[in-house]
């Protein structure tokens, strides 16, 4: 197992729609299968000692999708946040949401709150679900909050600004993995990705399973992380 442990894995879960289409199903069917892959991945993180898993579930740009797909995605999330809650609590999973909440439908806001409160004591894996999240929006909201707190310009350091981001207190991702084959960050964790390794896998997200997870772990372990310094 790992020499350099992967503490934080972040995933852009792409390819649900294409997976569904390839099998002649509607896109929402693909998202449902994607939610199953998400659940499998939480278990894999627990099994292999990954302490933080961050997933991109709904971006600030995803509102542009057809209303039916948007509301279907929200219903799926509410269903997961309620039905799967006892299993999550039992497994020591802590769930936190990243993103701007006030635009979310009330039933989603309620489910988010319930999920965070019920899992607050979980200490095995922290799962951060990015929902109505955009990296630029995260930075703008952080800057606004710092200004509202009366932080003077000369007091604003990288550490200070980080402490206002949705991810405050959580180490940056070691690896950002994108499934579905496209090499884009799509406004995900822009600030936090500064020194993350990146891996694009051709597999559609609903197909993601243990062999892919292990491939990603192995890829990460082979990296020589220098954080801008020189090779030893
Ligand atoms: C991208 O695939 C995926 C999304 C926009 C939604 C991701 C959501 C899930 C996997 C469900 C998560 C569920 C919970 C409970 C957090 P796409 O639709 O862009 O796929 P495509 O590129 O093939 O069209």
PDB file of N, CA and C in Angstrom, residues 48-144:
ATOM      1  N   UNK A  48      -9.560   1.804   1.988  1.00  0.00           N
ATOM      2  CA  UNK A  48      -8.153   2.073   1.681  1.00  0.00           C
ATOM      3  C   UNK A  48      -7.585   3.291   2.415  1.00  0.00           C
ATOM      4  N   UNK A  49      -8.296   3.768   3.402  1.00  0.00           N
ATOM      5  CA  UNK A  49      -7.729   4.811   4.265  1.00  0.00           C
ATOM      6  C   UNK A  49      -7.670   6.213   3.682  1.00  0.00           C
ATOM      7  N   UNK A  50      -8.506   6.501   2.671  1.00  0.00           N
ATOM      8  CA  UNK A  50      -8.583   7.878   2.167  1.00  0.00           C
ATOM      9  C   UNK A  50      -9.493   8.650   3.121  1.00  0.00           C
ATOM     10  N   UNK A  51      -8.971   9.710   3.712  1.00  0.00           N
ATOM     11  CA  UNK A  51      -9.699  10.381   4.802  1.00  0.00           C
ATOM     12  C   UNK A  51     -10.729  11.388   4.316  1.00  0.00           C
ATOM     13  N   UNK A  52     -10.492  11.960   3.136  1.00  0.00           N
ATOM     14  CA  UNK A  52     -11.432  12.960   2.609  1.00  0.00           C
ATOM     15  C   UNK A  52     -11.760  12.639   1.149  1.00  0.00           C
ATOM     16  N   UNK A  53     -13.044  12.623   0.843  1.00  0.00           N
ATOM     17  CA  UNK A  53     -13.502  12.443  -0.529  1.00  0.00           C
ATOM     18  C   UNK A  53     -14.372  13.647  -0.876  1.00  0.00           C
ATOM     19  N   UNK A  54     -14.020  14.339  -1.964  1.00  0.00           N
ATOM     20  CA  UNK A  54     -14.840  15.482  -2.389  1.00  0.00           C
ATOM     21  C   UNK A  54     -15.377  15.185  -3.782  1.00  0.00           C
ATOM     22  N   UNK A  55     -16.663  15.314  -3.969  1.00  0.00           N
ATOM     23  CA  UNK A  55     -17.246  15.034  -5.294  1.00  0.00           C
ATOM     24  C   UNK A  55     -18.026  16.235  -5.815  1.00  0.00           C
ATOM     25  N   UNK A  56     -18.003  16.356  -7.144  1.00  0.00           N
ATOM     26  CA  UNK A  56     -18.695  17.458  -7.821  1.00  0.00           C
ATOM     27  C   UNK A  56     -20.064  16.927  -8.233  1.00  0.00           C
ATOM     28  N   UNK A  57     -21.092  17.269  -7.483  1.00  0.00           N
ATOM     29  CA  UNK A  57     -22.416  16.717  -7.757  1.00  0.00           C
ATOM     30  C   UNK A  57     -23.279  17.639  -8.612  1.00  0.00           C
ATOM     31  N   UNK A  58     -23.083  18.964  -8.446  1.00  0.00           N
ATOM     32  CA  UNK A  58     -23.898  19.916  -9.205  1.00  0.00           C
ATOM     33  C   UNK A  58     -23.173  21.247  -9.225  1.00  0.00           C
ATOM     34  N   UNK A  59     -22.842  21.707 -10.418  1.00  0.00           N
ATOM     35  CA  UNK A  59     -22.062  22.939 -10.518  1.00  0.00           C
ATOM     36  C   UNK A  59     -22.977  24.149 -10.698  1.00  0.00           C
ATOM     37  N   UNK A  60     -22.400  25.327 -10.505  1.00  0.00           N
ATOM     38  CA  UNK A  60     -23.179  26.558 -10.700  1.00  0.00           C
ATOM     39  C   UNK A  60     -23.623  26.676 -12.164  1.00  0.00           C
ATOM     40  N   UNK A  61     -22.984  25.934 -13.046  1.00  0.00           N
ATOM     41  CA  UNK A  61     -23.349  25.965 -14.481  1.00  0.00           C
ATOM     42  C   UNK A  61     -24.430  24.924 -14.821  1.00  0.00           C
ATOM     43  N   UNK A  62     -24.606  23.936 -13.934  1.00  0.00           N
ATOM     44  CA  UNK A  62     -25.556  22.846 -14.242  1.00  0.00           C
ATOM     45  C   UNK A  62     -27.022  23.293 -14.281  1.00  0.00           C
ATOM     46  N   UNK A  63     -27.316  24.527 -13.808  1.00  0.00           N
ATOM     47  CA  UNK A  63     -28.692  25.047 -13.875  1.00  0.00           C
ATOM     48  C   UNK A  63     -29.139  25.184 -15.325  1.00  0.00           C
ATOM     49  N   UNK A  64     -28.162  25.233 -16.255  1.00  0.00           N
ATOM     50  CA  UNK A  64     -28.510  25.407 -17.672  1.00  0.00           C
ATOM     51  C   UNK A  64     -29.094  24.139 -18.279  1.00  0.00           C
ATOM     52  N   UNK A  65     -29.068  23.039 -17.550  1.00  0.00           N
ATOM     53  CA  UNK A  65     -29.612  21.778 -18.083  1.00  0.00           C
ATOM     54  C   UNK A  65     -31.136  21.806 -18.051  1.00  0.00           C
ATOM     55  N   UNK A  66     -31.790  20.918 -18.824  1.00  0.00           N
ATOM     56  CA  UNK A  66     -33.257  20.915 -18.819  1.00  0.00           C
ATOM     57  C   UNK A  66     -33.808  20.774 -17.395  1.00  0.00           C
ATOM     58  N   UNK A  67     -34.931  21.466 -17.154  1.00  0.00           N
ATOM     59  CA  UNK A  67     -35.545  21.510 -15.823  1.00  0.00           C
ATOM     60  C   UNK A  67     -35.764  20.096 -15.265  1.00  0.00           C
ATOM     61  N   UNK A  68     -36.159  19.189 -16.155  1.00  0.00           N
ATOM     62  CA  UNK A  68     -36.458  17.813 -15.726  1.00  0.00           C
ATOM     63  C   UNK A  68     -35.205  17.123 -15.163  1.00  0.00           C
ATOM     64  N   UNK A  69     -34.076  17.384 -15.814  1.00  0.00           N
ATOM     65  CA  UNK A  69     -32.824  16.763 -15.340  1.00  0.00           C
ATOM     66  C   UNK A  69     -32.380  17.387 -14.013  1.00  0.00           C
ATOM     67  N   UNK A  70     -32.526  18.719 -13.917  1.00  0.00           N
ATOM     68  CA  UNK A  70     -32.120  19.411 -12.686  1.00  0.00           C
ATOM     69  C   UNK A  70     -32.970  18.920 -11.505  1.00  0.00           C
ATOM     70  N   UNK A  71     -34.284  18.872 -11.696  1.00  0.00           N
ATOM     71  CA  UNK A  71     -35.129  18.456 -10.558  1.00  0.00           C
ATOM     72  C   UNK A  71     -34.939  16.972 -10.263  1.00  0.00           C
ATOM     73  N   UNK A  72     -34.668  16.179 -11.303  1.00  0.00           N
ATOM     74  CA  UNK A  72     -34.385  14.754 -11.089  1.00  0.00           C
ATOM     75  C   UNK A  72     -33.125  14.553 -10.266  1.00  0.00           C
ATOM     76  N   UNK A  73     -32.101  15.363 -10.551  1.00  0.00           N
ATOM     77  CA  UNK A  73     -30.846  15.275  -9.790  1.00  0.00           C
ATOM     78  C   UNK A  73     -31.076  15.654  -8.325  1.00  0.00           C
ATOM     79  N   UNK A  74     -31.854  16.714  -8.116  1.00  0.00           N
ATOM     80  CA  UNK A  74     -32.139  17.128  -6.737  1.00  0.00           C
ATOM     81  C   UNK A  74     -32.934  16.053  -5.985  1.00  0.00           C
ATOM     82  N   UNK A  75     -33.908  15.453  -6.659  1.00  0.00           N
ATOM     83  CA  UNK A  75     -34.692  14.402  -5.995  1.00  0.00           C
ATOM     84  C   UNK A  75     -33.798  13.236  -5.607  1.00  0.00           C
ATOM     85  N   UNK A  76     -32.877  12.904  -6.494  1.00  0.00           N
ATOM     86  CA  UNK A  76     -31.939  11.810  -6.222  1.00  0.00           C
ATOM     87  C   UNK A  76     -31.080  12.126  -4.996  1.00  0.00           C
ATOM     88  N   UNK A  77     -30.652  13.375  -4.901  1.00  0.00           N
ATOM     89  CA  UNK A  77     -29.823  13.759  -3.764  1.00  0.00           C
ATOM     90  C   UNK A  77     -30.603  13.733  -2.457  1.00  0.00           C
ATOM     91  N   UNK A  78     -31.849  14.224  -2.516  1.00  0.00           N
ATOM     92  CA  UNK A  78     -32.679  14.204  -1.307  1.00  0.00           C
ATOM     93  C   UNK A  78     -32.908  12.757  -0.880  1.00  0.00           C
ATOM     94  N   UNK A  79     -33.199  11.910  -1.860  1.00  0.00           N
ATOM     95  CA  UNK A  79     -33.433  10.486  -1.571  1.00  0.00           C
ATOM     96  C   UNK A  79     -32.197   9.879  -0.898  1.00  0.00           C
ATOM     97  N   UNK A  80     -31.014  10.168  -1.450  1.00  0.00           N
ATOM     98  CA  UNK A  80     -29.792   9.615  -0.875  1.00  0.00           C
ATOM     99  C   UNK A  80     -29.525  10.149   0.518  1.00  0.00           C
ATOM    100  N   UNK A  81     -29.730  11.456   0.668  1.00  0.00           N
ATOM    101  CA  UNK A  81     -29.426  12.080   1.957  1.00  0.00           C
ATOM    102  C   UNK A  81     -30.348  11.575   3.058  1.00  0.00           C
ATOM    103  N   UNK A  82     -31.504  11.071   2.699  1.00  0.00           N
ATOM    104  CA  UNK A  82     -32.403  10.596   3.746  1.00  0.00           C
ATOM    105  C   UNK A  82     -32.315   9.076   3.910  1.00  0.00           C
ATOM    106  N   UNK A  83     -32.499   8.354   2.792  1.00  0.00           N
ATOM    107  CA  UNK A  83     -32.503   6.879   2.856  1.00  0.00           C
ATOM    108  C   UNK A  83     -31.196   6.274   3.335  1.00  0.00           C
ATOM    109  N   UNK A  84     -30.088   6.841   2.897  1.00  0.00           N
ATOM    110  CA  UNK A  84     -28.780   6.229   3.180  1.00  0.00           C
ATOM    111  C   UNK A  84     -28.169   6.730   4.481  1.00  0.00           C
ATOM    112  N   UNK A  85     -28.878   7.625   5.145  1.00  0.00           N
ATOM    113  CA  UNK A  85     -28.319   8.273   6.325  1.00  0.00           C
ATOM    114  C   UNK A  85     -27.891   7.294   7.428  1.00  0.00           C
ATOM    115  N   UNK A  86     -28.769   6.337   7.819  1.00  0.00           N
ATOM    116  CA  UNK A  86     -28.364   5.418   8.892  1.00  0.00           C
ATOM    117  C   UNK A  86     -27.090   4.633   8.556  1.00  0.00           C
ATOM    118  N   UNK A  87     -26.973   4.205   7.292  1.00  0.00           N
ATOM    119  CA  UNK A  87     -25.774   3.446   6.886  1.00  0.00           C
ATOM    120  C   UNK A  87     -24.531   4.322   6.987  1.00  0.00           C
ATOM    121  N   UNK A  88     -24.667   5.579   6.597  1.00  0.00           N
ATOM    122  CA  UNK A  88     -23.533   6.510   6.646  1.00  0.00           C
ATOM    123  C   UNK A  88     -23.101   6.720   8.101  1.00  0.00           C
ATOM    124  N   UNK A  89     -24.076   6.947   8.956  1.00  0.00           N
ATOM    125  CA  UNK A  89     -23.777   7.200  10.369  1.00  0.00           C
ATOM    126  C   UNK A  89     -23.064   5.986  10.961  1.00  0.00           C
ATOM    127  N   UNK A  90     -23.597   4.804  10.653  1.00  0.00           N
ATOM    128  CA  UNK A  90     -23.021   3.564  11.171  1.00  0.00           C
ATOM    129  C   UNK A  90     -21.578   3.371  10.704  1.00  0.00           C
ATOM    130  N   UNK A  91     -21.306   3.787   9.476  1.00  0.00           N
ATOM    131  CA  UNK A  91     -19.955   3.600   8.916  1.00  0.00           C
ATOM    132  C   UNK A  91     -18.991   4.720   9.317  1.00  0.00           C
ATOM    133  N   UNK A  92     -19.445   5.665  10.126  1.00  0.00           N
ATOM    134  CA  UNK A  92     -18.550   6.752  10.580  1.00  0.00           C
ATOM    135  C   UNK A  92     -18.258   7.779   9.497  1.00  0.00           C
ATOM    136  N   UNK A  93     -19.193   7.931   8.558  1.00  0.00           N
ATOM    137  CA  UNK A  93     -19.009   8.894   7.475  1.00  0.00           C
ATOM    138  C   UNK A  93     -19.539  10.259   7.930  1.00  0.00           C
ATOM    139  N   UNK A  94     -18.752  11.285   7.690  1.00  0.00           N
ATOM    140  CA  UNK A  94     -19.227  12.643   7.956  1.00  0.00           C
ATOM    141  C   UNK A  94     -19.476  13.324   6.616  1.00  0.00           C
ATOM    142  N   UNK A  95     -20.647  13.912   6.471  1.00  0.00           N
ATOM    143  CA  UNK A  95     -20.960  14.573   5.205  1.00  0.00           C
ATOM    144  C   UNK A  95     -21.036  16.086   5.379  1.00  0.00           C
ATOM    145  N   UNK A  96     -20.368  16.779   4.464  1.00  0.00           N
ATOM    146  CA  UNK A  96     -20.426  18.253   4.428  1.00  0.00           C
ATOM    147  C   UNK A  96     -20.744  18.664   3.004  1.00  0.00           C
ATOM    148  N   UNK A  97     -21.434  19.751   2.845  1.00  0.00           N
ATOM    149  CA  UNK A  97     -21.750  20.238   1.504  1.00  0.00           C
ATOM    150  C   UNK A  97     -20.948  21.503   1.220  1.00  0.00           C
ATOM    151  N   UNK A  98     -20.464  21.619  -0.005  1.00  0.00           N
ATOM    152  CA  UNK A  98     -19.777  22.828  -0.455  1.00  0.00           C
ATOM    153  C   UNK A  98     -20.697  23.512  -1.444  1.00  0.00           C
ATOM    154  N   UNK A  99     -20.662  24.826  -1.494  1.00  0.00           N
ATOM    155  CA  UNK A  99     -21.459  25.533  -2.485  1.00  0.00           C
ATOM    156  C   UNK A  99     -22.433  26.507  -1.866  1.00  0.00           C
ATOM    157  N   UNK A 100     -23.066  27.249  -2.734  1.00  0.00           N
ATOM    158  CA  UNK A 100     -23.998  28.285  -2.304  1.00  0.00           C
ATOM    159  C   UNK A 100     -25.375  27.656  -2.107  1.00  0.00           C
ATOM    160  N   UNK A 101     -25.952  27.795  -0.933  1.00  0.00           N
ATOM    161  CA  UNK A 101     -27.147  27.013  -0.605  1.00  0.00           C
ATOM    162  C   UNK A 101     -28.476  27.692  -0.863  1.00  0.00           C
ATOM    163  N   UNK A 102     -28.480  29.049  -0.815  1.00  0.00           N
ATOM    164  CA  UNK A 102     -29.783  29.705  -0.797  1.00  0.00           C
ATOM    165  C   UNK A 102     -30.565  29.519  -2.092  1.00  0.00           C
ATOM    166  N   UNK A 103     -29.860  29.219  -3.197  1.00  0.00           N
ATOM    167  CA  UNK A 103     -30.579  29.028  -4.462  1.00  0.00           C
ATOM    168  C   UNK A 103     -31.183  27.614  -4.579  1.00  0.00           C
ATOM    169  N   UNK A 104     -30.784  26.723  -3.695  1.00  0.00           N
ATOM    170  CA  UNK A 104     -31.290  25.341  -3.766  1.00  0.00           C
ATOM    171  C   UNK A 104     -32.746  25.291  -3.311  1.00  0.00           C
ATOM    172  N   UNK A 105     -33.553  24.392  -3.908  1.00  0.00           N
ATOM    173  CA  UNK A 105     -34.931  24.255  -3.436  1.00  0.00           C
ATOM    174  C   UNK A 105     -34.962  23.936  -1.929  1.00  0.00           C
ATOM    175  N   UNK A 106     -36.024  24.379  -1.250  1.00  0.00           N
ATOM    176  CA  UNK A 106     -36.102  24.222   0.202  1.00  0.00           C
ATOM    177  C   UNK A 106     -35.922  22.771   0.650  1.00  0.00           C
ATOM    178  N   UNK A 107     -36.530  21.837  -0.106  1.00  0.00           N
ATOM    179  CA  UNK A 107     -36.426  20.423   0.320  1.00  0.00           C
ATOM    180  C   UNK A 107     -34.964  19.951   0.247  1.00  0.00           C
ATOM    181  N   UNK A 108     -34.198  20.509  -0.670  1.00  0.00           N
ATOM    182  CA  UNK A 108     -32.783  20.136  -0.767  1.00  0.00           C
ATOM    183  C   UNK A 108     -32.018  20.766   0.396  1.00  0.00           C
ATOM    184  N   UNK A 109     -32.318  22.029   0.687  1.00  0.00           N
ATOM    185  CA  UNK A 109     -31.659  22.694   1.823  1.00  0.00           C
ATOM    186  C   UNK A 109     -31.927  21.945   3.126  1.00  0.00           C
ATOM    187  N   UNK A 110     -33.163  21.470   3.282  1.00  0.00           N
ATOM    188  CA  UNK A 110     -33.508  20.722   4.506  1.00  0.00           C
ATOM    189  C   UNK A 110     -32.724  19.410   4.584  1.00  0.00           C
ATOM    190  N   UNK A 111     -32.629  18.720   3.444  1.00  0.00           N
ATOM    191  CA  UNK A 111     -31.920  17.436   3.408  1.00  0.00           C
ATOM    192  C   UNK A 111     -30.425  17.641   3.691  1.00  0.00           C
ATOM    193  N   UNK A 112     -29.864  18.715   3.145  1.00  0.00           N
ATOM    194  CA  UNK A 112     -28.457  19.047   3.353  1.00  0.00           C
ATOM    195  C   UNK A 112     -28.182  19.255   4.856  1.00  0.00           C
ATOM    196  N   UNK A 113     -29.073  20.016   5.476  1.00  0.00           N
ATOM    197  CA  UNK A 113     -28.930  20.327   6.896  1.00  0.00           C
ATOM    198  C   UNK A 113     -29.023  19.046   7.741  1.00  0.00           C
ATOM    199  N   UNK A 114     -30.052  18.244   7.428  1.00  0.00           N
ATOM    200  CA  UNK A 114     -30.260  16.992   8.160  1.00  0.00           C
ATOM    201  C   UNK A 114     -29.037  16.086   8.032  1.00  0.00           C
ATOM    202  N   UNK A 115     -28.536  15.990   6.825  1.00  0.00           N
ATOM    203  CA  UNK A 115     -27.399  15.126   6.527  1.00  0.00           C
ATOM    204  C   UNK A 115     -26.147  15.582   7.290  1.00  0.00           C
ATOM    205  N   UNK A 116     -25.899  16.880   7.280  1.00  0.00           N
ATOM    206  CA  UNK A 116     -24.707  17.399   7.965  1.00  0.00           C
ATOM    207  C   UNK A 116     -24.835  17.220   9.479  1.00  0.00           C
ATOM    208  N   UNK A 117     -26.023  17.506   9.994  1.00  0.00           N
ATOM    209  CA  UNK A 117     -26.194  17.404  11.450  1.00  0.00           C
ATOM    210  C   UNK A 117     -26.119  15.953  11.924  1.00  0.00           C
ATOM    211  N   UNK A 118     -26.757  15.051  11.167  1.00  0.00           N
ATOM    212  CA  UNK A 118     -26.801  13.655  11.617  1.00  0.00           C
ATOM    213  C   UNK A 118     -25.455  12.963  11.528  1.00  0.00           C
ATOM    214  N   UNK A 119     -24.572  13.441  10.620  1.00  0.00           N
ATOM    215  CA  UNK A 119     -23.296  12.746  10.447  1.00  0.00           C
ATOM    216  C   UNK A 119     -22.131  13.499  11.100  1.00  0.00           C
ATOM    217  N   UNK A 120     -22.450  14.543  11.847  1.00  0.00           N
ATOM    218  CA  UNK A 120     -21.396  15.435  12.381  1.00  0.00           C
ATOM    219  C   UNK A 120     -20.340  14.698  13.210  1.00  0.00           C
ATOM    220  N   UNK A 121     -20.704  13.575  13.827  1.00  0.00           N
ATOM    221  CA  UNK A 121     -19.740  12.886  14.691  1.00  0.00           C
ATOM    222  C   UNK A 121     -18.895  11.865  13.929  1.00  0.00           C
ATOM    223  N   UNK A 122     -19.162  11.668  12.644  1.00  0.00           N
ATOM    224  CA  UNK A 122     -18.415  10.674  11.857  1.00  0.00           C
ATOM    225  C   UNK A 122     -16.942  11.023  11.786  1.00  0.00           C
ATOM    226  N   UNK A 123     -16.065  10.030  12.038  1.00  0.00           N
ATOM    227  CA  UNK A 123     -14.633  10.352  12.040  1.00  0.00           C
ATOM    228  C   UNK A 123     -13.807   9.435  11.137  1.00  0.00           C
ATOM    229  N   UNK A 124     -14.481   8.659  10.283  1.00  0.00           N
ATOM    230  CA  UNK A 124     -13.716   7.752   9.424  1.00  0.00           C
ATOM    231  C   UNK A 124     -13.379   8.416   8.073  1.00  0.00           C
ATOM    232  N   UNK A 125     -14.412   8.826   7.369  1.00  0.00           N
ATOM    233  CA  UNK A 125     -14.181   9.518   6.085  1.00  0.00           C
ATOM    234  C   UNK A 125     -15.036  10.786   6.068  1.00  0.00           C
ATOM    235  N   UNK A 126     -14.419  11.895   5.685  1.00  0.00           N
ATOM    236  CA  UNK A 126     -15.188  13.128   5.472  1.00  0.00           C
ATOM    237  C   UNK A 126     -15.548  13.177   3.989  1.00  0.00           C
ATOM    238  N   UNK A 127     -16.852  13.232   3.707  1.00  0.00           N
ATOM    239  CA  UNK A 127     -17.302  13.309   2.319  1.00  0.00           C
ATOM    240  C   UNK A 127     -17.845  14.712   2.076  1.00  0.00           C
ATOM    241  N   UNK A 128     -17.215  15.428   1.156  1.00  0.00           N
ATOM    242  CA  UNK A 128     -17.679  16.777   0.824  1.00  0.00           C
ATOM    243  C   UNK A 128     -18.402  16.702  -0.516  1.00  0.00           C
ATOM    244  N   UNK A 129     -19.661  17.091  -0.504  1.00  0.00           N
ATOM    245  CA  UNK A 129     -20.454  17.052  -1.732  1.00  0.00           C
ATOM    246  C   UNK A 129     -20.619  18.481  -2.249  1.00  0.00           C
ATOM    247  N   UNK A 130     -20.048  18.750  -3.418  1.00  0.00           N
ATOM    248  CA  UNK A 130     -20.144  20.092  -3.994  1.00  0.00           C
ATOM    249  C   UNK A 130     -21.469  20.211  -4.753  1.00  0.00           C
ATOM    250  N   UNK A 131     -22.308  21.105  -4.260  1.00  0.00           N
ATOM    251  CA  UNK A 131     -23.688  21.218  -4.759  1.00  0.00           C
ATOM    252  C   UNK A 131     -23.989  22.703  -4.982  1.00  0.00           C
ATOM    253  N   UNK A 132     -24.378  23.050  -6.201  1.00  0.00           N
ATOM    254  CA  UNK A 132     -24.416  24.458  -6.592  1.00  0.00           C
ATOM    255  C   UNK A 132     -23.082  25.107  -6.234  1.00  0.00           C
ATOM    256  N   UNK A 133     -22.022  24.413  -6.644  1.00  0.00           N
ATOM    257  CA  UNK A 133     -20.660  24.847  -6.342  1.00  0.00           C
ATOM    258  C   UNK A 133     -19.950  25.325  -7.607  1.00  0.00           C
ATOM    259  N   UNK A 134     -19.197  26.384  -7.452  1.00  0.00           N
ATOM    260  CA  UNK A 134     -18.286  26.844  -8.500  1.00  0.00           C
ATOM    261  C   UNK A 134     -17.045  27.362  -7.803  1.00  0.00           C
ATOM    262  N   UNK A 135     -15.889  27.055  -8.345  1.00  0.00           N
ATOM    263  CA  UNK A 135     -14.642  27.487  -7.728  1.00  0.00           C
ATOM    264  C   UNK A 135     -14.534  29.002  -7.649  1.00  0.00           C
ATOM    265  N   UNK A 136     -14.936  29.672  -8.718  1.00  0.00           N
ATOM    266  CA  UNK A 136     -14.867  31.139  -8.711  1.00  0.00           C
ATOM    267  C   UNK A 136     -15.846  31.714  -7.700  1.00  0.00           C
ATOM    268  N   UNK A 137     -17.030  31.110  -7.644  1.00  0.00           N
ATOM    269  CA  UNK A 137     -18.048  31.566  -6.684  1.00  0.00           C
ATOM    270  C   UNK A 137     -17.544  31.377  -5.246  1.00  0.00           C
ATOM    271  N   UNK A 138     -16.865  30.265  -4.990  1.00  0.00           N
ATOM    272  CA  UNK A 138     -16.298  29.977  -3.669  1.00  0.00           C
ATOM    273  C   UNK A 138     -15.334  31.110  -3.277  1.00  0.00           C
ATOM    274  N   UNK A 139     -14.475  31.491  -4.222  1.00  0.00           N
ATOM    275  CA  UNK A 139     -13.469  32.531  -3.937  1.00  0.00           C
ATOM    276  C   UNK A 139     -14.150  33.899  -3.733  1.00  0.00           C
ATOM    277  N   UNK A 140     -15.147  34.198  -4.554  1.00  0.00           N
ATOM    278  CA  UNK A 140     -15.844  35.490  -4.420  1.00  0.00           C
ATOM    279  C   UNK A 140     -16.584  35.549  -3.077  1.00  0.00           C
ATOM    280  N   UNK A 141     -17.266  34.447  -2.724  1.00  0.00           N
ATOM    281  CA  UNK A 141     -17.991  34.454  -1.431  1.00  0.00           C
ATOM    282  C   UNK A 141     -17.009  34.597  -0.267  1.00  0.00           C
ATOM    283  N   UNK A 142     -15.840  33.942  -0.394  1.00  0.00           N
ATOM    284  CA  UNK A 142     -14.822  34.034   0.668  1.00  0.00           C
ATOM    285  C   UNK A 142     -14.320  35.481   0.790  1.00  0.00           C
ATOM    286  N   UNK A 143     -14.037  36.112  -0.345  1.00  0.00           N
ATOM    287  CA  UNK A 143     -13.526  37.492  -0.319  1.00  0.00           C
ATOM    288  C   UNK A 143     -14.570  38.424   0.292  1.00  0.00           C
ATOM    289  N   UNK A 144     -15.821  38.210  -0.094  1.00  0.00           N
ATOM    290  CA  UNK A 144     -16.895  39.059   0.470  1.00  0.00           C
ATOM    291  C   UNK A 144     -17.004  38.882   1.978  1.00  0.00           C
TER     292      UNK A 144
END
